[in-house]
Amino acid sequence: MCGFRPFFLLTALYAVLVLLAWSGFLGFGLAVPAVAGGPLVWHAHELMFGFGLAAVAGFVLTAVPEFTATPAFAPRVVLRFVLLWLAARAAFWFSGALAAVAGGWLDGADGQAARWLGHLPAALLEIGFACALLAAVAPRLWRDPERRQLGFLWGLAAMAAVVAGFHLDVLRGEYPMRWVLAGLGAMMALVVVAMSRISMRVMNDALDAERARRLPARTLRHVEEAELELPAYRARPPRRNLAVAAIAVYTVAEFLLPGSPITGWLGLGAAAAVFNLLNDWHVGRALFTRWAFLLYAVYWLLALGYLLLGLAHLGAPLAPSAGTHLLAIGAMGLSILAVLCIAGRTHAGYALDERPWVGVAAGSIVLAAVLRAAAGLPDTPAA
């Protein structure tokens, strides 16, 4: 019926599956699928291009028709995307096994040919999924008369490029982790673009509720005065565009100049640009409602992640993984939880969930991000 239904469900289930598998590997030495680059590449790839892209697909297939006032994607189109995503997951999981079988056929004479035969199905399916997603929404975004949603177009194009780069590195026999880090940068830019749209509704609903709470105690002639006491929330494009640009520049620098002080200063610049976004949120008591504060926390994790990355590249005694995990677990994880809970329930016709589990889930994500980031600080054992 709608893109978010299967993809949000797959996003939630896949997060549990991948993290259970990774926890089993770390805690008990259980095997994870053999892929080029080893277990760490499998873990990072599946959380970024499996879990992350599933959430992105569910969001854009649902939100872009609404943002551009175009018809919803037909169920058969959504089904094709779901089947393509599932096929890509299976092909990547079994890519190592396929390469081993191919090596047996070739009697180990040509390791490069075996790697190609094993990994090519995963490459074609995953690149195909990312490019098909871009092709599906690009005409609608571009034809929008005001072209207000082009941030999604550039973000999806960047994700398609990094997915292709990852698989090309694997096929060439190179370590592909740099592309996962580039994908994290593209994901963070998409988070800023998507959160600004969601926050406009959530924050202004919270402000309306705060006004309604105050009005009964006042006479009718004070209604206008009461409304003026609470500012309207606006996700201002200049601040958002500056933050997206700063994240993009840092991501390119990290890709081309890893470990350089230039990258460190750009990381601090990205952190400052995201911190600047927080100025839009300081509208009083409404900020501390459940959903508004959850979205606000995403920006804090985003800014702190780039702050730690910048300091690490400038020689501070901490590992870059501290900032990377604050972004990947914290900012990405919390923003995807917010999207699943807010966009999913809203588009299904339900009110936002007020049950305690949401706060527990959000708190658990933040705690996990902080603990994993702490493992990269001085005198702290690595996780």
mmCIF file of C-alpha atoms in Angstrom:
data_model
loop_
_atom_site.group_PDB
_atom_site.id
_atom_site.type_symbol
_atom_site.label_atom_id
_atom_site.label_comp_id
_atom_site.label_asym_id
_atom_site.label_seq_id
_atom_site.Cartn_x
_atom_site.Cartn_y
_atom_site.Cartn_z
ATOM 1 C CA MET A 1 0.000 0.000 0.000
ATOM 2 C CA CYS A 2 2.827 2.417 0.755
ATOM 3 C CA GLY A 3 6.617 2.371 0.710
ATOM 4 C CA PHE A 4 7.082 2.883 4.422
ATOM 5 C CA ARG A 5 5.125 -0.232 5.415
ATOM 6 C CA PRO A 6 7.485 -2.968 4.181
ATOM 7 C CA PHE A 7 10.678 -0.941 4.425
ATOM 8 C CA PHE A 8 10.155 0.348 7.958
ATOM 9 C CA LEU A 9 9.370 -3.197 9.068
ATOM 10 C CA LEU A 10 12.482 -4.503 7.306
ATOM 11 C CA THR A 11 14.551 -1.705 8.836
ATOM 12 C CA ALA A 12 13.527 -2.642 12.376
ATOM 13 C CA LEU A 13 13.913 -6.390 11.879
ATOM 14 C CA TYR A 14 17.232 -6.074 10.081
ATOM 15 C CA ALA A 15 18.720 -3.905 12.812
ATOM 16 C CA VAL A 16 17.979 -6.633 15.359
ATOM 17 C CA LEU A 17 19.324 -9.385 13.098
ATOM 18 C CA VAL A 18 22.598 -7.641 12.227
ATOM 19 C CA LEU A 19 23.310 -6.475 15.775
ATOM 20 C CA LEU A 20 22.599 -9.924 17.213
ATOM 21 C CA ALA A 21 24.982 -11.448 14.680
ATOM 22 C CA TRP A 22 27.664 -8.852 15.446
ATOM 23 C CA SER A 23 27.228 -9.274 19.207
ATOM 24 C CA GLY A 24 27.583 -13.034 18.778
ATOM 25 C CA PHE A 25 30.798 -12.501 16.844
ATOM 26 C CA LEU A 26 32.272 -10.101 19.417
ATOM 27 C CA GLY A 27 31.108 -11.939 22.524
ATOM 28 C CA PHE A 28 31.232 -15.591 21.546
ATOM 29 C CA GLY A 29 33.306 -15.784 18.376
ATOM 30 C CA LEU A 30 30.346 -16.874 16.273
ATOM 31 C CA ALA A 31 30.930 -16.625 12.553
ATOM 32 C CA VAL A 32 29.484 -13.799 10.488
ATOM 33 C CA PRO A 33 29.135 -14.061 6.702
ATOM 34 C CA ALA A 34 32.506 -14.195 4.960
ATOM 35 C CA VAL A 35 32.841 -11.150 2.703
ATOM 36 C CA ALA A 36 35.738 -9.329 1.100
ATOM 37 C CA GLY A 37 37.435 -7.174 3.723
ATOM 38 C CA GLY A 38 36.475 -9.336 6.682
ATOM 39 C CA PRO A 39 33.923 -9.157 9.531
ATOM 40 C CA LEU A 40 34.302 -5.416 10.189
ATOM 41 C CA VAL A 41 33.463 -4.599 6.578
ATOM 42 C CA TRP A 42 30.402 -6.869 6.729
ATOM 43 C CA HIS A 43 29.234 -5.181 9.951
ATOM 44 C CA ALA A 44 29.739 -1.607 8.720
ATOM 45 C CA HIS A 45 28.380 -2.300 5.232
ATOM 46 C CA GLU A 46 25.190 -3.951 6.410
ATOM 47 C CA LEU A 47 24.381 -1.248 8.950
ATOM 48 C CA MET A 48 25.009 1.530 6.416
ATOM 49 C CA PHE A 49 23.852 0.082 3.094
ATOM 50 C CA GLY A 50 21.444 -2.544 4.423
ATOM 51 C CA PHE A 51 19.749 -1.067 7.501
ATOM 52 C CA GLY A 52 20.371 2.583 6.579
ATOM 53 C CA LEU A 53 19.284 2.379 2.949
ATOM 54 C CA ALA A 54 16.137 0.439 3.884
ATOM 55 C CA ALA A 55 15.092 3.308 6.154
ATOM 56 C CA VAL A 56 15.938 5.869 3.454
ATOM 57 C CA ALA A 57 13.923 3.925 0.870
ATOM 58 C CA GLY A 58 10.880 3.709 3.117
ATOM 59 C CA PHE A 59 11.036 7.421 3.845
ATOM 60 C CA VAL A 60 11.554 8.782 0.313
ATOM 61 C CA LEU A 61 9.066 6.404 -1.335
ATOM 62 C CA THR A 62 6.462 7.744 1.101
ATOM 63 C CA ALA A 63 7.491 11.366 1.593
ATOM 64 C CA VAL A 64 8.488 12.422 -1.928
ATOM 65 C CA PRO A 65 4.972 11.953 -3.380
ATOM 66 C CA GLU A 66 3.616 14.034 -0.491
ATOM 67 C CA PHE A 67 6.302 16.743 -0.760
ATOM 68 C CA THR A 68 5.862 17.052 -4.539
ATOM 69 C CA ALA A 69 2.046 16.618 -4.656
ATOM 70 C CA THR A 70 2.389 13.618 -6.999
ATOM 71 C CA PRO A 71 0.642 10.222 -6.897
ATOM 72 C CA ALA A 72 1.873 7.558 -4.501
ATOM 73 C CA PHE A 73 4.108 4.834 -5.887
ATOM 74 C CA ALA A 74 2.096 1.816 -6.963
ATOM 75 C CA PRO A 75 2.269 -1.310 -4.772
ATOM 76 C CA ARG A 76 4.002 -3.251 -7.562
ATOM 77 C CA VAL A 77 6.764 -0.628 -7.667
ATOM 78 C CA VAL A 78 7.278 -0.883 -3.909
ATOM 79 C CA LEU A 79 7.295 -4.694 -4.157
ATOM 80 C CA ARG A 80 10.060 -4.572 -6.761
ATOM 81 C CA PHE A 81 12.172 -2.413 -4.485
ATOM 82 C CA VAL A 82 11.608 -4.781 -1.568
ATOM 83 C CA LEU A 83 12.584 -7.833 -3.619
ATOM 84 C CA LEU A 84 15.664 -6.033 -4.967
ATOM 85 C CA TRP A 85 16.749 -5.055 -1.446
ATOM 86 C CA LEU A 86 16.263 -8.614 -0.161
ATOM 87 C CA ALA A 87 18.181 -10.050 -3.114
ATOM 88 C CA ALA A 88 21.050 -7.614 -2.500
ATOM 89 C CA ARG A 89 21.239 -8.650 1.145
ATOM 90 C CA ALA A 90 21.345 -12.353 0.266
ATOM 91 C CA ALA A 91 23.920 -11.819 -2.489
ATOM 92 C CA PHE A 92 26.252 -9.856 -0.197
ATOM 93 C CA TRP A 93 25.919 -12.322 2.670
ATOM 94 C CA PHE A 94 26.848 -15.213 0.373
ATOM 95 C CA SER A 95 29.444 -13.356 -1.711
ATOM 96 C CA GLY A 96 32.340 -14.963 0.162
ATOM 97 C CA ALA A 97 30.862 -18.430 -0.207
ATOM 98 C CA LEU A 98 30.266 -17.852 -3.919
ATOM 99 C CA ALA A 99 33.864 -16.692 -4.326
ATOM 100 C CA ALA A 100 35.081 -19.838 -2.571
ATOM 101 C CA VAL A 101 32.981 -22.027 -4.871
ATOM 102 C CA ALA A 102 34.243 -20.128 -7.906
ATOM 103 C CA GLY A 103 37.802 -20.565 -6.665
ATOM 104 C CA GLY A 104 37.207 -24.311 -6.494
ATOM 105 C CA TRP A 105 35.965 -24.332 -10.063
ATOM 106 C CA LEU A 106 39.056 -22.443 -11.146
ATOM 107 C CA ASP A 107 41.339 -24.646 -9.001
ATOM 108 C CA GLY A 108 42.601 -21.514 -7.233
ATOM 109 C CA ALA A 109 44.419 -20.405 -10.389
ATOM 110 C CA ASP A 110 42.874 -16.984 -10.565
ATOM 111 C CA GLY A 111 41.894 -15.369 -7.268
ATOM 112 C CA GLN A 112 40.743 -12.154 -8.939
ATOM 113 C CA ALA A 113 38.342 -14.018 -11.224
ATOM 114 C CA ALA A 114 36.935 -15.916 -8.231
ATOM 115 C CA ARG A 115 36.434 -12.655 -6.338
ATOM 116 C CA TRP A 116 34.610 -11.165 -9.328
ATOM 117 C CA LEU A 117 32.359 -14.171 -9.743
ATOM 118 C CA GLY A 118 31.547 -14.214 -6.035
ATOM 119 C CA HIS A 119 30.937 -10.504 -5.519
ATOM 120 C CA LEU A 120 29.485 -9.357 -8.851
ATOM 121 C CA PRO A 121 25.877 -10.388 -8.069
ATOM 122 C CA ALA A 122 25.931 -8.367 -4.831
ATOM 123 C CA ALA A 123 27.474 -5.391 -6.622
ATOM 124 C CA LEU A 124 24.914 -5.383 -9.434
ATOM 125 C CA LEU A 125 21.949 -5.818 -7.114
ATOM 126 C CA GLU A 126 22.981 -3.211 -4.549
ATOM 127 C CA ILE A 127 24.091 -0.610 -7.095
ATOM 128 C CA GLY A 128 20.881 -1.345 -8.982
ATOM 129 C CA PHE A 129 18.794 -0.759 -5.844
ATOM 130 C CA ALA A 130 20.456 2.576 -5.052
ATOM 131 C CA CYS A 131 20.255 3.790 -8.659
ATOM 132 C CA ALA A 132 16.663 2.625 -9.083
ATOM 133 C CA LEU A 133 15.653 4.490 -5.933
ATOM 134 C CA LEU A 134 17.307 7.636 -7.259
ATOM 135 C CA ALA A 135 15.677 7.204 -10.682
ATOM 136 C CA ALA A 136 12.237 6.697 -9.139
ATOM 137 C CA VAL A 137 12.173 9.958 -7.175
ATOM 138 C CA ALA A 138 14.476 12.219 -9.226
ATOM 139 C CA PRO A 139 11.869 13.266 -11.861
ATOM 140 C CA ARG A 140 9.339 14.198 -9.168
ATOM 141 C CA LEU A 141 11.880 16.209 -7.186
ATOM 142 C CA TRP A 142 13.209 17.992 -10.260
ATOM 143 C CA ARG A 143 9.790 18.814 -11.738
ATOM 144 C CA ASP A 144 8.528 20.358 -8.518
ATOM 145 C CA PRO A 145 7.969 23.994 -9.561
ATOM 146 C CA GLU A 146 9.759 25.419 -6.530
ATOM 147 C CA ARG A 147 12.326 22.608 -6.309
ATOM 148 C CA ARG A 148 12.288 22.826 -2.524
ATOM 149 C CA GLN A 149 13.220 19.177 -1.991
ATOM 150 C CA LEU A 150 16.369 18.877 -4.101
ATOM 151 C CA GLY A 151 18.364 18.072 -0.965
ATOM 152 C CA PHE A 152 16.919 14.558 -1.156
ATOM 153 C CA LEU A 153 18.016 14.267 -4.800
ATOM 154 C CA TRP A 154 21.636 15.200 -4.077
ATOM 155 C CA GLY A 155 21.710 12.996 -0.981
ATOM 156 C CA LEU A 156 20.391 9.959 -2.845
ATOM 157 C CA ALA A 157 22.817 10.610 -5.704
ATOM 158 C CA ALA A 158 25.683 10.668 -3.197
ATOM 159 C CA MET A 159 24.491 7.406 -1.640
ATOM 160 C CA ALA A 160 24.318 5.744 -5.071
ATOM 161 C CA ALA A 161 27.858 6.941 -5.817
ATOM 162 C CA VAL A 162 29.322 5.603 -2.579
ATOM 163 C CA VAL A 163 27.548 2.256 -2.983
ATOM 164 C CA ALA A 164 29.090 1.963 -6.450
ATOM 165 C CA GLY A 165 32.501 3.008 -5.120
ATOM 166 C CA PHE A 166 32.352 0.398 -2.365
ATOM 167 C CA HIS A 167 31.706 -2.449 -4.769
ATOM 168 C CA LEU A 168 34.266 -1.245 -7.315
ATOM 169 C CA ASP A 169 36.925 -1.269 -4.588
ATOM 170 C CA VAL A 170 35.942 -4.815 -3.617
ATOM 171 C CA LEU A 171 36.098 -5.977 -7.233
ATOM 172 C CA ARG A 172 39.553 -4.399 -7.586
ATOM 173 C CA GLY A 173 40.764 -6.132 -4.451
ATOM 174 C CA GLU A 174 41.062 -2.939 -2.365
ATOM 175 C CA TYR A 175 39.895 -2.394 1.198
ATOM 176 C CA PRO A 176 36.503 -0.635 0.819
ATOM 177 C CA MET A 177 35.946 0.897 4.264
ATOM 178 C CA ARG A 178 36.600 4.435 3.014
ATOM 179 C CA TRP A 179 33.360 4.219 1.049
ATOM 180 C CA VAL A 180 31.389 3.220 4.132
ATOM 181 C CA LEU A 181 32.692 6.355 5.878
ATOM 182 C CA ALA A 182 31.704 8.407 2.824
ATOM 183 C CA GLY A 183 28.276 6.776 3.001
ATOM 184 C CA LEU A 184 28.029 7.854 6.629
ATOM 185 C CA GLY A 185 28.640 11.453 5.541
ATOM 186 C CA ALA A 186 25.943 11.195 2.867
ATOM 187 C CA MET A 187 23.585 9.692 5.441
ATOM 188 C CA MET A 188 24.260 12.540 7.892
ATOM 189 C CA ALA A 189 23.424 15.079 5.187
ATOM 190 C CA LEU A 190 20.172 13.216 4.478
ATOM 191 C CA VAL A 191 19.422 13.189 8.216
ATOM 192 C CA VAL A 192 19.683 16.980 8.345
ATOM 193 C CA VAL A 193 17.454 17.359 5.273
ATOM 194 C CA ALA A 194 14.828 14.889 6.522
ATOM 195 C CA MET A 195 14.819 16.055 10.153
ATOM 196 C CA SER A 196 14.150 19.632 9.081
ATOM 197 C CA ARG A 197 10.938 18.515 7.345
ATOM 198 C CA ILE A 198 9.779 16.341 10.220
ATOM 199 C CA SER A 199 10.695 18.867 12.894
ATOM 200 C CA MET A 200 8.569 21.596 11.299
ATOM 201 C CA ARG A 201 5.437 19.600 12.063
ATOM 202 C CA VAL A 202 6.516 18.152 15.410
ATOM 203 C CA MET A 203 7.807 21.390 16.906
ATOM 204 C CA ASN A 204 4.895 23.535 15.755
ATOM 205 C CA ASP A 205 2.417 20.922 17.023
ATOM 206 C CA ALA A 206 4.197 21.109 20.387
ATOM 207 C CA LEU A 207 3.966 24.908 20.325
ATOM 208 C CA ASP A 208 0.251 24.732 19.477
ATOM 209 C CA ALA A 209 -0.290 22.359 22.403
ATOM 210 C CA GLU A 210 1.579 24.740 24.697
ATOM 211 C CA ARG A 211 -0.597 27.651 23.529
ATOM 212 C CA ALA A 212 -3.747 25.593 24.108
ATOM 213 C CA ARG A 213 -2.537 24.798 27.615
ATOM 214 C CA ARG A 214 -2.104 28.477 28.416
ATOM 215 C CA LEU A 215 -5.260 29.857 26.813
ATOM 216 C CA PRO A 216 -7.965 28.515 29.170
ATOM 217 C CA ALA A 217 -6.539 30.589 31.988
ATOM 218 C CA ARG A 218 -6.885 33.801 29.992
ATOM 219 C CA THR A 219 -9.775 35.848 28.760
ATOM 220 C CA LEU A 220 -10.552 36.042 25.063
ATOM 221 C CA ARG A 221 -9.028 39.486 24.745
ATOM 222 C CA HIS A 222 -5.682 38.066 25.804
ATOM 223 C CA VAL A 223 -5.604 35.348 23.141
ATOM 224 C CA GLU A 224 -3.459 37.374 20.753
ATOM 225 C CA GLU A 225 -1.117 38.295 23.566
ATOM 226 C CA ALA A 226 -0.764 34.634 24.572
ATOM 227 C CA GLU A 227 0.057 33.627 21.010
ATOM 228 C CA LEU A 228 2.781 36.231 20.796
ATOM 229 C CA GLU A 229 4.483 34.865 23.903
ATOM 230 C CA LEU A 230 5.510 31.691 22.067
ATOM 231 C CA PRO A 231 7.631 32.020 18.929
ATOM 232 C CA ALA A 232 6.921 29.978 15.827
ATOM 233 C CA TYR A 233 9.478 27.327 14.951
ATOM 234 C CA ARG A 234 11.182 27.622 11.581
ATOM 235 C CA ALA A 235 13.854 25.252 10.238
ATOM 236 C CA ARG A 236 15.689 28.032 8.444
ATOM 237 C CA PRO A 237 17.174 27.016 5.065
ATOM 238 C CA PRO A 238 20.414 29.062 5.371
ATOM 239 C CA ARG A 239 21.431 27.253 8.558
ATOM 240 C CA ARG A 240 20.382 23.874 7.158
ATOM 241 C CA ASN A 241 22.203 24.438 3.871
ATOM 242 C CA LEU A 242 25.343 25.552 5.709
ATOM 243 C CA ALA A 243 25.278 22.404 7.855
ATOM 244 C CA VAL A 244 24.773 20.133 4.834
ATOM 245 C CA ALA A 245 27.579 21.889 2.942
ATOM 246 C CA ALA A 246 29.939 21.638 5.931
ATOM 247 C CA ILE A 247 29.203 17.914 6.312
ATOM 248 C CA ALA A 248 29.771 17.364 2.585
ATOM 249 C CA VAL A 249 33.099 19.218 2.591
ATOM 250 C CA TYR A 250 34.297 17.288 5.642
ATOM 251 C CA THR A 251 33.268 13.973 4.041
ATOM 252 C CA VAL A 252 35.231 14.751 0.867
ATOM 253 C CA ALA A 253 38.260 15.805 2.923
ATOM 254 C CA GLU A 254 38.093 12.659 5.052
ATOM 255 C CA PHE A 255 37.984 10.590 1.860
ATOM 256 C CA LEU A 256 40.878 12.372 0.146
ATOM 257 C CA LEU A 257 42.967 13.490 3.148
ATOM 258 C CA PRO A 258 42.451 10.966 5.957
ATOM 259 C CA GLY A 259 44.245 11.983 9.125
ATOM 260 C CA SER A 260 45.119 15.442 7.824
ATOM 261 C CA PRO A 261 44.839 18.506 10.105
ATOM 262 C CA ILE A 262 42.795 20.092 7.310
ATOM 263 C CA THR A 263 40.235 17.340 7.790
ATOM 264 C CA GLY A 264 40.302 18.028 11.524
ATOM 265 C CA TRP A 265 39.520 21.723 11.122
ATOM 266 C CA LEU A 266 36.736 20.901 8.667
ATOM 267 C CA GLY A 267 35.323 18.449 11.221
ATOM 268 C CA LEU A 268 35.195 21.249 13.792
ATOM 269 C CA GLY A 269 33.525 23.439 11.173
ATOM 270 C CA ALA A 270 30.867 20.789 10.543
ATOM 271 C CA ALA A 271 30.273 20.523 14.292
ATOM 272 C CA ALA A 272 29.885 24.308 14.569
ATOM 273 C CA ALA A 273 27.443 24.380 11.630
ATOM 274 C CA VAL A 274 25.274 21.685 13.244
ATOM 275 C CA PHE A 275 25.428 23.402 16.633
ATOM 276 C CA ASN A 276 24.210 26.527 14.828
ATOM 277 C CA LEU A 277 21.105 24.582 13.764
ATOM 278 C CA LEU A 278 20.177 24.201 17.418
ATOM 279 C CA ASN A 279 19.402 27.916 17.608
ATOM 280 C CA ASP A 280 16.208 27.254 15.642
ATOM 281 C CA TRP A 281 15.025 24.913 18.397
ATOM 282 C CA HIS A 282 15.271 27.136 21.453
ATOM 283 C CA VAL A 283 11.600 28.105 21.660
ATOM 284 C CA GLY A 284 10.935 27.397 25.317
ATOM 285 C CA ARG A 285 9.022 24.688 27.113
ATOM 286 C CA ALA A 286 7.698 23.062 23.927
ATOM 287 C CA LEU A 287 11.217 21.826 23.190
ATOM 288 C CA PHE A 288 11.024 19.412 26.129
ATOM 289 C CA THR A 289 8.060 17.430 24.826
ATOM 290 C CA ARG A 290 8.853 13.831 23.906
ATOM 291 C CA TRP A 291 9.137 13.981 20.135
ATOM 292 C CA ALA A 292 10.590 17.468 19.878
ATOM 293 C CA PHE A 293 13.364 16.630 22.333
ATOM 294 C CA LEU A 294 14.099 13.336 20.571
ATOM 295 C CA LEU A 295 14.707 15.185 17.295
ATOM 296 C CA TYR A 296 16.718 17.836 19.147
ATOM 297 C CA ALA A 297 18.947 15.077 20.573
ATOM 298 C CA VAL A 298 19.723 13.875 17.033
ATOM 299 C CA TYR A 299 21.390 17.213 16.262
ATOM 300 C CA TRP A 300 23.372 17.102 19.498
ATOM 301 C CA LEU A 301 24.736 13.655 18.655
ATOM 302 C CA LEU A 302 25.466 14.818 15.122
ATOM 303 C CA ALA A 303 27.392 17.867 16.302
ATOM 304 C CA LEU A 304 29.295 15.998 19.010
ATOM 305 C CA GLY A 305 30.248 13.270 16.542
ATOM 306 C CA TYR A 306 31.885 15.759 14.180
ATOM 307 C CA LEU A 307 33.478 17.533 17.124
ATOM 308 C CA LEU A 308 35.193 14.303 18.233
ATOM 309 C CA LEU A 309 36.224 13.500 14.660
ATOM 310 C CA GLY A 310 37.731 16.945 14.219
ATOM 311 C CA LEU A 311 39.660 16.713 17.470
ATOM 312 C CA ALA A 312 40.910 13.226 16.591
ATOM 313 C CA HIS A 313 42.258 14.399 13.227
ATOM 314 C CA LEU A 314 43.960 17.329 14.963
ATOM 315 C CA GLY A 315 45.915 14.995 17.213
ATOM 316 C CA ALA A 316 43.752 14.791 20.331
ATOM 317 C CA PRO A 317 44.282 11.525 22.266
ATOM 318 C CA LEU A 318 41.165 9.781 21.022
ATOM 319 C CA ALA A 319 40.367 7.435 18.163
ATOM 320 C CA PRO A 320 38.312 8.645 15.174
ATOM 321 C CA SER A 321 36.010 5.693 15.874
ATOM 322 C CA ALA A 322 34.659 7.637 18.880
ATOM 323 C CA GLY A 323 33.141 10.271 16.608
ATOM 324 C CA THR A 324 32.217 7.765 13.911
ATOM 325 C CA HIS A 325 30.163 5.640 16.310
ATOM 326 C CA LEU A 326 28.514 8.702 17.826
ATOM 327 C CA LEU A 327 27.300 9.503 14.306
ATOM 328 C CA ALA A 328 26.470 5.940 13.210
ATOM 329 C CA ILE A 329 24.869 4.607 16.388
ATOM 330 C CA GLY A 330 23.677 7.883 17.858
ATOM 331 C CA ALA A 331 22.655 10.304 15.122
ATOM 332 C CA MET A 332 21.725 7.725 12.477
ATOM 333 C CA GLY A 333 20.132 5.253 14.893
ATOM 334 C CA LEU A 334 18.099 7.850 16.771
ATOM 335 C CA SER A 335 16.978 9.637 13.602
ATOM 336 C CA ILE A 336 15.815 6.356 12.044
ATOM 337 C CA LEU A 337 13.892 5.510 15.217
ATOM 338 C CA ALA A 338 12.263 8.952 14.984
ATOM 339 C CA VAL A 339 11.378 8.470 11.318
ATOM 340 C CA LEU A 340 9.884 5.028 11.935
ATOM 341 C CA CYS A 341 7.809 6.267 14.876
ATOM 342 C CA ILE A 342 6.746 9.668 13.520
ATOM 343 C CA ALA A 343 6.443 9.218 9.748
ATOM 344 C CA GLY A 344 5.237 5.629 10.061
ATOM 345 C CA ARG A 345 2.407 6.319 12.472
ATOM 346 C CA THR A 346 1.425 9.621 10.846
ATOM 347 C CA HIS A 347 1.127 8.104 7.363
ATOM 348 C CA ALA A 348 -0.760 5.130 8.780
ATOM 349 C CA GLY A 349 -3.339 7.485 10.309
ATOM 350 C CA TYR A 350 -2.365 7.012 13.946
ATOM 351 C CA ALA A 351 -1.477 9.520 16.632
ATOM 352 C CA LEU A 352 2.119 9.580 17.813
ATOM 353 C CA ASP A 353 2.983 6.811 20.262
ATOM 354 C CA GLU A 354 3.005 7.980 23.891
ATOM 355 C CA ARG A 355 3.863 4.624 25.471
ATOM 356 C CA PRO A 356 6.992 4.334 27.650
ATOM 357 C CA TRP A 357 8.856 2.016 25.253
ATOM 358 C CA VAL A 358 9.697 4.910 22.940
ATOM 359 C CA GLY A 359 11.641 6.721 25.634
ATOM 360 C CA VAL A 360 13.362 3.500 26.656
ATOM 361 C CA ALA A 361 14.353 2.777 23.059
ATOM 362 C CA ALA A 362 15.638 6.301 22.466
ATOM 363 C CA GLY A 363 17.561 6.286 25.744
ATOM 364 C CA SER A 364 19.080 2.910 24.896
ATOM 365 C CA ILE A 365 20.332 4.191 21.537
ATOM 366 C CA VAL A 366 21.898 7.267 23.131
ATOM 367 C CA LEU A 367 23.493 5.165 25.876
ATOM 368 C CA ALA A 368 24.888 2.680 23.349
ATOM 369 C CA ALA A 369 26.320 5.532 21.260
ATOM 370 C CA VAL A 370 27.952 7.197 24.262
ATOM 371 C CA LEU A 371 29.413 3.938 25.585
ATOM 372 C CA ARG A 372 30.801 2.962 22.185
ATOM 373 C CA ALA A 373 32.236 6.451 21.671
ATOM 374 C CA ALA A 374 33.822 6.271 25.123
ATOM 375 C CA ALA A 375 35.745 3.206 23.982
ATOM 376 C CA GLY A 376 37.726 5.514 21.707
ATOM 377 C CA LEU A 377 38.732 7.897 24.499
ATOM 378 C CA PRO A 378 42.080 7.719 26.271
ATOM 379 C CA ASP A 379 42.643 4.949 28.832
ATOM 380 C CA THR A 380 39.430 3.202 27.815
ATOM 381 C CA PRO A 381 39.456 -0.399 26.523
ATOM 382 C CA ALA A 382 38.305 -0.803 22.933
ATOM 383 C CA ALA A 383 34.874 -2.331 22.386
#
